[in-house]
PDB file of C-alpha atoms and ligand atoms in Angstrom:
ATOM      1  CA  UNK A 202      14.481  -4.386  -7.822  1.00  0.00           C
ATOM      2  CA  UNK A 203      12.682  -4.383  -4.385  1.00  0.00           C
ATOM      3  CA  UNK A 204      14.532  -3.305  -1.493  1.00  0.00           C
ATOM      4  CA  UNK A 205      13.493  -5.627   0.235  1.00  0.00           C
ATOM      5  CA  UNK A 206      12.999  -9.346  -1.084  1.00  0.00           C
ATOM      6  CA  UNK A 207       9.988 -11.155   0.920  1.00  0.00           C
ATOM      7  CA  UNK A 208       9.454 -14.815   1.315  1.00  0.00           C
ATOM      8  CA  UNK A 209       6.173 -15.984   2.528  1.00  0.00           C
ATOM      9  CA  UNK A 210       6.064 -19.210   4.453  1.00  0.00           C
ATOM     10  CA  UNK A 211       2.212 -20.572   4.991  1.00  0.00           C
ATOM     11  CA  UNK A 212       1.929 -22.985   7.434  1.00  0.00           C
ATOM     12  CA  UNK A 213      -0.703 -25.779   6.574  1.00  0.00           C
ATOM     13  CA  UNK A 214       0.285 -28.798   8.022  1.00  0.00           C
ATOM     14  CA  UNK A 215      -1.876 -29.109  11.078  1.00  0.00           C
ATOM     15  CA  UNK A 216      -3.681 -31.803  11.547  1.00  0.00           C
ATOM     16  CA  UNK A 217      -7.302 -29.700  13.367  1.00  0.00           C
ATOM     17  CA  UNK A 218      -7.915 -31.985  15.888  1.00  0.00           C
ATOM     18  CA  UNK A 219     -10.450 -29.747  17.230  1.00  0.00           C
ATOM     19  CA  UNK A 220     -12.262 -29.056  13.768  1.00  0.00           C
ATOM     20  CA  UNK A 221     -13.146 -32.935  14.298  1.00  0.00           C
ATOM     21  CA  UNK A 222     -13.490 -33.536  10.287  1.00  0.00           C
ATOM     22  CA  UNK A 223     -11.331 -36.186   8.464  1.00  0.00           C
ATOM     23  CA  UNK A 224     -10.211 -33.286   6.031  1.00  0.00           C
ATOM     24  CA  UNK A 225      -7.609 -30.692   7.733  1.00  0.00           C
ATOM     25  CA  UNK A 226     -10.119 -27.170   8.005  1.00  0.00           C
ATOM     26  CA  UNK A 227      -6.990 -25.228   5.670  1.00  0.00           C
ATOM     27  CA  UNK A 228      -8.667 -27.689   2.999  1.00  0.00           C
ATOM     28  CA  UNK A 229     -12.156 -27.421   4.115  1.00  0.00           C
ATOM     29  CA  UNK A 230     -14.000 -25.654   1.832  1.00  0.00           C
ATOM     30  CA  UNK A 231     -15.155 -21.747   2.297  1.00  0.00           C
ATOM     31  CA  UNK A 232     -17.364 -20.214  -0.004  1.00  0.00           C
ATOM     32  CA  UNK A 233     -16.490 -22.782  -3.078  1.00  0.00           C
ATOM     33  CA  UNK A 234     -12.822 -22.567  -2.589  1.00  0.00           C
ATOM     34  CA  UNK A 235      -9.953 -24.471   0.510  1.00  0.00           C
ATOM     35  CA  UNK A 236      -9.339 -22.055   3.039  1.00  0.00           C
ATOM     36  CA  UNK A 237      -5.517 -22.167   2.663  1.00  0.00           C
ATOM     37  CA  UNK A 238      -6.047 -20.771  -0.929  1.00  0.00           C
ATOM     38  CA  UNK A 239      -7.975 -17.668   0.098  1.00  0.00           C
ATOM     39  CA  UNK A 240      -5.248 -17.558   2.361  1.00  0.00           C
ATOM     40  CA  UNK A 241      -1.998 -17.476  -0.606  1.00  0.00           C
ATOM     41  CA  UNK A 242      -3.826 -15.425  -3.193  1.00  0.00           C
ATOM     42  CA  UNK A 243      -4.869 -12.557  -0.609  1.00  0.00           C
ATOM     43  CA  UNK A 244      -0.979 -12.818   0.813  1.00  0.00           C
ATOM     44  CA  UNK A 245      -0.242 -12.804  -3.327  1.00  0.00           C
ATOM     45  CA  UNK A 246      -2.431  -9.702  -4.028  1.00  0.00           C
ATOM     46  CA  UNK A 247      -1.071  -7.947  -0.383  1.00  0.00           C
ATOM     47  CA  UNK A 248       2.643  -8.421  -1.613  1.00  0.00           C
ATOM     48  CA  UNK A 249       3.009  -9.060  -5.388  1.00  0.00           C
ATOM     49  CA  UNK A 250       6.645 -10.752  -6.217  1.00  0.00           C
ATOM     50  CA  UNK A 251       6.818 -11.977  -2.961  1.00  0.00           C
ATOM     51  CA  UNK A 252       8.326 -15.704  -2.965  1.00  0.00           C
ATOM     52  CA  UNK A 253       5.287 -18.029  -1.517  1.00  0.00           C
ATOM     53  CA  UNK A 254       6.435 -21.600   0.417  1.00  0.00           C
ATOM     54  CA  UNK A 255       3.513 -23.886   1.459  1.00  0.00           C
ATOM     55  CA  UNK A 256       3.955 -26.251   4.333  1.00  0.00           C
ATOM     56  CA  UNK A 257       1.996 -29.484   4.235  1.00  0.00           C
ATOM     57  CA  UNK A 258       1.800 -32.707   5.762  1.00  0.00           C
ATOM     58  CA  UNK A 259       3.331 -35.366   4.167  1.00  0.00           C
ATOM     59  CA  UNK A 260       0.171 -37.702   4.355  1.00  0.00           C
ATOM     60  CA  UNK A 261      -2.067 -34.832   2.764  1.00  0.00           C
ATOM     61  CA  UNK A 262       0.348 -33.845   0.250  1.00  0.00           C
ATOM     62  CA  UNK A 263      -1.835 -35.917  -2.490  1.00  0.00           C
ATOM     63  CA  UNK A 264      -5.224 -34.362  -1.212  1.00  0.00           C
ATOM     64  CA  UNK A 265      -3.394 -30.518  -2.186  1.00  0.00           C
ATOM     65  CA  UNK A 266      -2.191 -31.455  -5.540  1.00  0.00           C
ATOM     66  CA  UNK A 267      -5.568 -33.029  -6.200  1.00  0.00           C
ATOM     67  CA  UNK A 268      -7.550 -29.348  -4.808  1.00  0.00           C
ATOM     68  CA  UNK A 269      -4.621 -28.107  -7.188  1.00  0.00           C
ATOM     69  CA  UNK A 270      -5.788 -29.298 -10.158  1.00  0.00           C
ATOM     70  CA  UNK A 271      -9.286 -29.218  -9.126  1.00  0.00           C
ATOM     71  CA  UNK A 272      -9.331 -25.713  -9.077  1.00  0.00           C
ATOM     72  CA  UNK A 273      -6.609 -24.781 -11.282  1.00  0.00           C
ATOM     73  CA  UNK A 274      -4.441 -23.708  -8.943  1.00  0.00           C
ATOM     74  CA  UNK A 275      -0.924 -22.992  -9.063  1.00  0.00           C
ATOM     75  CA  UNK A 276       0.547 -24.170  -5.676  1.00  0.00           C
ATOM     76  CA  UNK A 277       3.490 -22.579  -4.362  1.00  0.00           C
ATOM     77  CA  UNK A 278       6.517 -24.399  -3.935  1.00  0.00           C
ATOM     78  CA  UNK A 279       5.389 -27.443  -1.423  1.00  0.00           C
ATOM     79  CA  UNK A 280       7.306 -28.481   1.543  1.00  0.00           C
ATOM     80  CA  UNK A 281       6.860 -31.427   4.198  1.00  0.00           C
ATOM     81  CA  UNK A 282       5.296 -30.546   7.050  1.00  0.00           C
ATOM     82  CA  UNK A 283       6.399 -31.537  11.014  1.00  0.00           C
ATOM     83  CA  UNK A 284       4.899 -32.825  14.022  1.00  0.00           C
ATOM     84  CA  UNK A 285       4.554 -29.420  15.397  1.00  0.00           C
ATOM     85  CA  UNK A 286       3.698 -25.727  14.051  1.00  0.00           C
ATOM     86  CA  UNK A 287       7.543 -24.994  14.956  1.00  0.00           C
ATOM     87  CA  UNK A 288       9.132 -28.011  13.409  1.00  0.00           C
ATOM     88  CA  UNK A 289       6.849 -26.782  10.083  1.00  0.00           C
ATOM     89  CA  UNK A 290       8.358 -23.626   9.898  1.00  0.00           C
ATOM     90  CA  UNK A 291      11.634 -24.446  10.559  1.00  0.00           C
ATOM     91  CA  UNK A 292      11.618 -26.533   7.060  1.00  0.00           C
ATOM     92  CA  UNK A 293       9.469 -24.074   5.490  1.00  0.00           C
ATOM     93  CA  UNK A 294      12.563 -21.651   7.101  1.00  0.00           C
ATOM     94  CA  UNK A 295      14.868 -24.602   5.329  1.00  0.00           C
ATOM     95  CA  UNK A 296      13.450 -24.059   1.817  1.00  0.00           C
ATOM     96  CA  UNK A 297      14.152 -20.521   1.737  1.00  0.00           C
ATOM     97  CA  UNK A 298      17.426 -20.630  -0.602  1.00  0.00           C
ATOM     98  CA  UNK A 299      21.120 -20.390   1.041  1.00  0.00           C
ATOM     99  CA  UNK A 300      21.962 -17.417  -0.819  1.00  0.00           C
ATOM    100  CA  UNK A 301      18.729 -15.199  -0.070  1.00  0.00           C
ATOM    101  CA  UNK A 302      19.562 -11.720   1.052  1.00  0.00           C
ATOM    102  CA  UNK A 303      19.691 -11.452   4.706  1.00  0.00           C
ATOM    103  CA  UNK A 304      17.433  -8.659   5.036  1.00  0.00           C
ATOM    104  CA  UNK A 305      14.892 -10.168   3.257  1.00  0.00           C
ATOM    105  CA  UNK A 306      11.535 -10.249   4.851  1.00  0.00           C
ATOM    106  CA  UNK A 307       9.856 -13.425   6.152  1.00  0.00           C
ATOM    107  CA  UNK A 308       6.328 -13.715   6.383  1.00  0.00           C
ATOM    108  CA  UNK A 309       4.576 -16.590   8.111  1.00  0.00           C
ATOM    109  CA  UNK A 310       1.513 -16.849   7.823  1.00  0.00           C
ATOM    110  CA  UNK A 311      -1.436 -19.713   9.166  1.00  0.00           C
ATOM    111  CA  UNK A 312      -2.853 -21.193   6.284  1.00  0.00           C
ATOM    112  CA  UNK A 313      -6.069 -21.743   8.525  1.00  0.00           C
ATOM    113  CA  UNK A 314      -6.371 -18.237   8.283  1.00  0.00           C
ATOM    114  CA  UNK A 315      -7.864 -17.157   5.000  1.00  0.00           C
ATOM    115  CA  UNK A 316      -8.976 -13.565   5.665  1.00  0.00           C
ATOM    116  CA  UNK A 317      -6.003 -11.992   6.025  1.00  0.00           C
ATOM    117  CA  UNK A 318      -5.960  -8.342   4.303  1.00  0.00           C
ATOM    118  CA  UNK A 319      -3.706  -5.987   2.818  1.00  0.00           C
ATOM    119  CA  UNK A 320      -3.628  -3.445   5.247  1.00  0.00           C
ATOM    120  CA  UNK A 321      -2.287  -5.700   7.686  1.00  0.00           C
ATOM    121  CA  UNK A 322       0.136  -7.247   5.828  1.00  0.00           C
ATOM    122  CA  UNK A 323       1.612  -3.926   4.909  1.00  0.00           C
ATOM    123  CA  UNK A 324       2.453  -2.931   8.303  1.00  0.00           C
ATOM    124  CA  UNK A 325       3.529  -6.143   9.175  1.00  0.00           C
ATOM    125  CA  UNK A 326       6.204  -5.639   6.391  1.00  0.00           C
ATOM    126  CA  UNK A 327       6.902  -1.920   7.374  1.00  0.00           C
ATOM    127  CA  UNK A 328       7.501  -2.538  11.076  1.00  0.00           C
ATOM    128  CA  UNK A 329       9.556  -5.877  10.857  1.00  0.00           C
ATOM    129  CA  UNK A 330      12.160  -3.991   8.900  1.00  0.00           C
ATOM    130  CA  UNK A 331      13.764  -2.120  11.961  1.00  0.00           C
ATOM    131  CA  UNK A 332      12.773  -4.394  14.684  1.00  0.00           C
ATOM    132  CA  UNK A 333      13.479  -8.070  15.819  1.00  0.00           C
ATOM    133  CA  UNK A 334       9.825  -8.368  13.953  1.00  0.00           C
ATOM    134  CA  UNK A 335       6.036  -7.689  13.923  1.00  0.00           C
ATOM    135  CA  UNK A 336       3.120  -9.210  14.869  1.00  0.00           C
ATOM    136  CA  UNK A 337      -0.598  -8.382  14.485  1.00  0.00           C
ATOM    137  CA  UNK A 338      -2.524  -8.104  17.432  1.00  0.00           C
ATOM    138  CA  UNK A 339      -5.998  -7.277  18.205  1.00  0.00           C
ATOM    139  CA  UNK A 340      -7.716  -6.007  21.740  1.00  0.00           C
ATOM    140  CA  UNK A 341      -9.590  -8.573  23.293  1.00  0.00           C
ATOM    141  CA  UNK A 342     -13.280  -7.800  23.941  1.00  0.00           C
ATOM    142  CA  UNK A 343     -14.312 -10.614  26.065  1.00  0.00           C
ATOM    143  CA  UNK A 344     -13.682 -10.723  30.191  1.00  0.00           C
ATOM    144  CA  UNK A 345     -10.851 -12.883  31.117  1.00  0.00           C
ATOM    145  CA  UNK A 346     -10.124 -14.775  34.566  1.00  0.00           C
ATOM    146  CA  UNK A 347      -7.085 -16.376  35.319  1.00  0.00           C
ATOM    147  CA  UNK A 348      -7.103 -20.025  36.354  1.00  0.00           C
ATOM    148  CA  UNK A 349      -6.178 -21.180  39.604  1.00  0.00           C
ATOM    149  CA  UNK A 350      -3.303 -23.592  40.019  1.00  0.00           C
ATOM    150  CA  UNK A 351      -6.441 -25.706  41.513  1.00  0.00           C
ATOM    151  CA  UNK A 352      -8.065 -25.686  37.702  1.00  0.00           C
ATOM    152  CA  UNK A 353     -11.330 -24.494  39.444  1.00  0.00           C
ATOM    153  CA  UNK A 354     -10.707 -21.393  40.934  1.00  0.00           C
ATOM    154  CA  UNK A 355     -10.329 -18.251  38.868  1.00  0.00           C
ATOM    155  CA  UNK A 356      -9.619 -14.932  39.623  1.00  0.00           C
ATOM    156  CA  UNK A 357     -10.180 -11.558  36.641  1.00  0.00           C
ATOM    157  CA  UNK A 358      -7.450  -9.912  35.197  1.00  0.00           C
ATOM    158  CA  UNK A 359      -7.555  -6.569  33.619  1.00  0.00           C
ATOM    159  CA  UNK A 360      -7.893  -7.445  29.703  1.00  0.00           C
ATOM    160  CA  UNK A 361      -6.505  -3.829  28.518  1.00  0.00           C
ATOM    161  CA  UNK A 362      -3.628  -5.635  29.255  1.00  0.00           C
ATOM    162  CA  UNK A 363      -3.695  -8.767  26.912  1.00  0.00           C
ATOM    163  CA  UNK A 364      -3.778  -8.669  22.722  1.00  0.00           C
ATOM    164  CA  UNK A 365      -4.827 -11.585  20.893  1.00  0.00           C
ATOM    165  CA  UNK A 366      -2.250 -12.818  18.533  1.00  0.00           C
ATOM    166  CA  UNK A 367      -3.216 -13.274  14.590  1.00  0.00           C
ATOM    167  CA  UNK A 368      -0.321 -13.582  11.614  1.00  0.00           C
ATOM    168  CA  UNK A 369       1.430 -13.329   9.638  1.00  0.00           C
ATOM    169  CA  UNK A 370       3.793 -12.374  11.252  1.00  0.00           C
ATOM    170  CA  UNK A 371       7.184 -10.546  10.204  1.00  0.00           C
ATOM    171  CA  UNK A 372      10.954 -10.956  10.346  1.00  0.00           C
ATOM    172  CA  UNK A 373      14.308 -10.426   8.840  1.00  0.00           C
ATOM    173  CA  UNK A 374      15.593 -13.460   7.739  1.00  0.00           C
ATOM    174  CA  UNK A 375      18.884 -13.549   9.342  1.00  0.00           C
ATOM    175  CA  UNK A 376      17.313 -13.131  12.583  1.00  0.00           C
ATOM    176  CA  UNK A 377      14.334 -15.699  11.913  1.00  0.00           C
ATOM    177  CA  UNK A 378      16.772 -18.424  11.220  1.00  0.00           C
ATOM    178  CA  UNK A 379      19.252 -17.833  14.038  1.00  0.00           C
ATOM    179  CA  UNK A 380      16.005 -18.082  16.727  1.00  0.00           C
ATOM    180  CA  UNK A 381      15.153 -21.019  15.027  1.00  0.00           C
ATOM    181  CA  UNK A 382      18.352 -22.928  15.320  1.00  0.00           C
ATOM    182  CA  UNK A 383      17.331 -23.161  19.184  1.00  0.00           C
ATOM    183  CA  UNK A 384      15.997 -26.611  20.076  1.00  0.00           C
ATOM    184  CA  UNK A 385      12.385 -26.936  20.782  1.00  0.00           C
ATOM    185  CA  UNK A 386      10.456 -25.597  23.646  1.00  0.00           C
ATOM    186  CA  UNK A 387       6.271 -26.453  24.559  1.00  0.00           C
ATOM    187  CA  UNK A 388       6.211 -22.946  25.096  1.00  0.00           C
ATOM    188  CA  UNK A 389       6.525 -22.430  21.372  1.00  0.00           C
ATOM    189  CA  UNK A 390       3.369 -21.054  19.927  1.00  0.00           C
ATOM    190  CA  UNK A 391       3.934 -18.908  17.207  1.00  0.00           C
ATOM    191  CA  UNK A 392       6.722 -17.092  15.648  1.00  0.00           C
ATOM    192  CA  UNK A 393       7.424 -13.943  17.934  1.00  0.00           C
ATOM    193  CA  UNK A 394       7.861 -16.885  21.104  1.00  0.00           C
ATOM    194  CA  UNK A 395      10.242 -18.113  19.645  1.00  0.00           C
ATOM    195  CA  UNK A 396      12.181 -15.065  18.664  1.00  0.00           C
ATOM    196  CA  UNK A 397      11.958 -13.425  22.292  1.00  0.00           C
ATOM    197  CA  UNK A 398      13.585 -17.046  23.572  1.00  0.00           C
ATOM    198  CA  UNK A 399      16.474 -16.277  21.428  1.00  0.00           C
ATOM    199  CA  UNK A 400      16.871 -12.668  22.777  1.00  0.00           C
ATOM    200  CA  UNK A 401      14.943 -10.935  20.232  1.00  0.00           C
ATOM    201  CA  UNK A 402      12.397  -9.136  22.565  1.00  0.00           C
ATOM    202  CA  UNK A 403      12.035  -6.166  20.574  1.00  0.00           C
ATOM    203  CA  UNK A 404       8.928  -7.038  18.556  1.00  0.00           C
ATOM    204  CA  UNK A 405       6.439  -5.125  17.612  1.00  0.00           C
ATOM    205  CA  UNK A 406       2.394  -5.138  17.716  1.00  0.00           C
ATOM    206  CA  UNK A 407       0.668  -3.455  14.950  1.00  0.00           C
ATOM    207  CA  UNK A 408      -2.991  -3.186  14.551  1.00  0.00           C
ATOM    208  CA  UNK A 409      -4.867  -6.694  13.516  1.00  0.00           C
ATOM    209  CA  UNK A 410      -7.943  -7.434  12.036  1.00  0.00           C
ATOM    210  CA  UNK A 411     -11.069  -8.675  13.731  1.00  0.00           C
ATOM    211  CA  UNK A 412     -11.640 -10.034  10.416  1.00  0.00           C
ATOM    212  CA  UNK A 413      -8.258 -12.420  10.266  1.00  0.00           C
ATOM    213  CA  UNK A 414     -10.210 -15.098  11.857  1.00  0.00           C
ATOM    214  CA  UNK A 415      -8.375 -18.725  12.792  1.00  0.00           C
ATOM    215  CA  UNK A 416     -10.714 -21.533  11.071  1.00  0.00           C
ATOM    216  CA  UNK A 417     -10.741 -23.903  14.209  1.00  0.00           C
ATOM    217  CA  UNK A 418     -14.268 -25.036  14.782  1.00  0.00           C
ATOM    218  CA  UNK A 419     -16.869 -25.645  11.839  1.00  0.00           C
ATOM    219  CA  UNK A 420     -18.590 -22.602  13.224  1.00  0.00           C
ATOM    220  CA  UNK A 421     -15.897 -20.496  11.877  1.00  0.00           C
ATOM    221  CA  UNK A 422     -16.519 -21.191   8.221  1.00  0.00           C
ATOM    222  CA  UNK A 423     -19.902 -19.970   8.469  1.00  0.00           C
ATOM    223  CA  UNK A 424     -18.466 -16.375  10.072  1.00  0.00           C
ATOM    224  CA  UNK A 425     -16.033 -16.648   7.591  1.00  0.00           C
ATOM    225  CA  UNK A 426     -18.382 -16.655   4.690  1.00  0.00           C
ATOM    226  CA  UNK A 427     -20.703 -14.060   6.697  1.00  0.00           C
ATOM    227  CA  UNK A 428     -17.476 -11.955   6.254  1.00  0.00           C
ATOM    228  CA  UNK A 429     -16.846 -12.753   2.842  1.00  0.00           C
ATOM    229  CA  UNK A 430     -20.560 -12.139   1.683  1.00  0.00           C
ATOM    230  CA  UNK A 431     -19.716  -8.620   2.935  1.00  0.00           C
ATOM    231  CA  UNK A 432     -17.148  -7.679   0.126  1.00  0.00           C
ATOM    232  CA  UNK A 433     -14.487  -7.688   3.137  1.00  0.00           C
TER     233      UNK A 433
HETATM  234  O1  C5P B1033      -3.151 -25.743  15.580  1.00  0.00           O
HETATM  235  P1  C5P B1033      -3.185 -24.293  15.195  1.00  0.00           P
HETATM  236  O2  C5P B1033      -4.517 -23.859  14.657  1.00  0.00           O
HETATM  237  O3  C5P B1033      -2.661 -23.362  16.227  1.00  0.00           O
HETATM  238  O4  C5P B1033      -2.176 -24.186  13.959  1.00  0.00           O
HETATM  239  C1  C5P B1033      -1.830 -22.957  13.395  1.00  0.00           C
HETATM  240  C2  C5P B1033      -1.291 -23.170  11.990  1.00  0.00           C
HETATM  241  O5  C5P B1033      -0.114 -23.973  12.050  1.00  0.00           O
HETATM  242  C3  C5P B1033      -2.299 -23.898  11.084  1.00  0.00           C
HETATM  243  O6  C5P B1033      -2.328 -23.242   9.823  1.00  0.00           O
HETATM  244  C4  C5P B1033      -1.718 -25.298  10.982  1.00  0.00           C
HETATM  245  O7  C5P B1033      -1.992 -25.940   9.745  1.00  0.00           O
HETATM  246  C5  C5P B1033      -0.218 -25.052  11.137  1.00  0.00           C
HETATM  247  N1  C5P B1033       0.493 -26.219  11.688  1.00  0.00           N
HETATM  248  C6  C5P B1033       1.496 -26.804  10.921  1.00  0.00           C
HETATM  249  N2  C5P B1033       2.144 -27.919  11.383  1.00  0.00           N
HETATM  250  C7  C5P B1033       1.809 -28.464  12.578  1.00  0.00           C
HETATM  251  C8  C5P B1033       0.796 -27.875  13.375  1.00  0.00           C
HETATM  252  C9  C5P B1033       0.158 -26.720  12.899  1.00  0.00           C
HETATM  253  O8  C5P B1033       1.796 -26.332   9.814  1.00  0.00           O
HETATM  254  N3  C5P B1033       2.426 -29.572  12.977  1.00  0.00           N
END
């Protein structure tokens, strides 16, 4: 038996207002096949046994058993999805069972990501073991200005010191579901946010990958597919 038992809780419930299609981008197609299922069968493949959860809207739950069948698919276990990214994972959180070990390891991961890689995943799992969890980050390459409180204004700020957040992300279960018995906060973006508001500042940043792009505009799915058509 693993020393570790990992759940893995994929988060497509979104509703991509800024993809501006009528079909949520996790279920737009890329290269033949929905982007959240690249997604589950490269987190599969990067963690084998690992217990999958999938997170979906309520009102799309009929268009993912259809892309199910479609494509002969086995979907994880399927669980409604909330208004916001934290409200999803907190029932994804929910489905985990009562009695799961405490130290097991829970991944959450966007299912509008579906590039993620093995290498990544790895040392998310390796470093969330002995910290309050792990995050992938990558460096930033563009400039960046900070706005004014005007809006119009700006002024540069030194980008060495910013990362750029991708998932999944990593923690121990017992500390994942205390930070998420907090009540809601805007300022709740992803995962490790909402960890640090319950205390747990101790998380750590392991390398990304360029590659582990967001879908969020059309444009991605062509750089996707540019990526894919590489063998990466
Ligand atoms: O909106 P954004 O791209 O930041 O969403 C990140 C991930 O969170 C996406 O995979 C999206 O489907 C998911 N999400 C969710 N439930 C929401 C909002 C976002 O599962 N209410």
């Amino acid at each position: 038996m693993a020393l570790f038992d990992t759940y893995i809780i994929i988060v497509a419930a979104g509703s991509g207002s800024r993809f501006g299609s009528d079909v949520p981008k996790q279920f737009c197609l890329l290269d033949g096949k929905p982007v959240v299922m690249h997604a589950i069968e490269r987190l599969q493949a990067a963690v084998p046994g690992a217990t999958p959860i999938i997170v979906v809207s309520p009102s799309e739950e009929k268009r993912w058993a259809d892309l199910c069948e479609r494509f002969g698919f086995t979907s994880p276990a399927v669980v409604h999805g909330g208004a916001t990214r934290w409200e999803s994972v907190k029932n994804g959180l929910a489905a985990i069972p009562a009695d799961a070990r405490a130290n097991s390891i829970v991944l959450i991961h966007d299912g509008a990501r579906p590039l993620v890689d093995t290498p990544t995943v790895k040392r998310v799992c390796a470093a969330a073991i002995n910290t309050d969890g792990a995050i992938p980050a990558i460096p930033v390459s563009d400039s960046l200005r900070r706005l004014d409180s005007d809006g119009v204004g700006s002024s540069p700020v030194d980008r060495g010191e910013f990362r750029a957040v991708q998932t999944p992300q990593g923690f121990i279960l017992w500390r994942l579901r205390e930070a998420y018995s907090q009540p809601y906060q805007e300022s709740f973006t992803d995962d490790a946010s909402v960890m640090a508001e319950a205390g747990y500042e101790n998380v750590f940043l392991v390398e990304g990958n360029p590659d582990n792009i967001k879908i969020t505009n059309p444009r991605d799915i062509a750089i996707a597919e540019a990526i894919l058509s590489s063998g990466r």
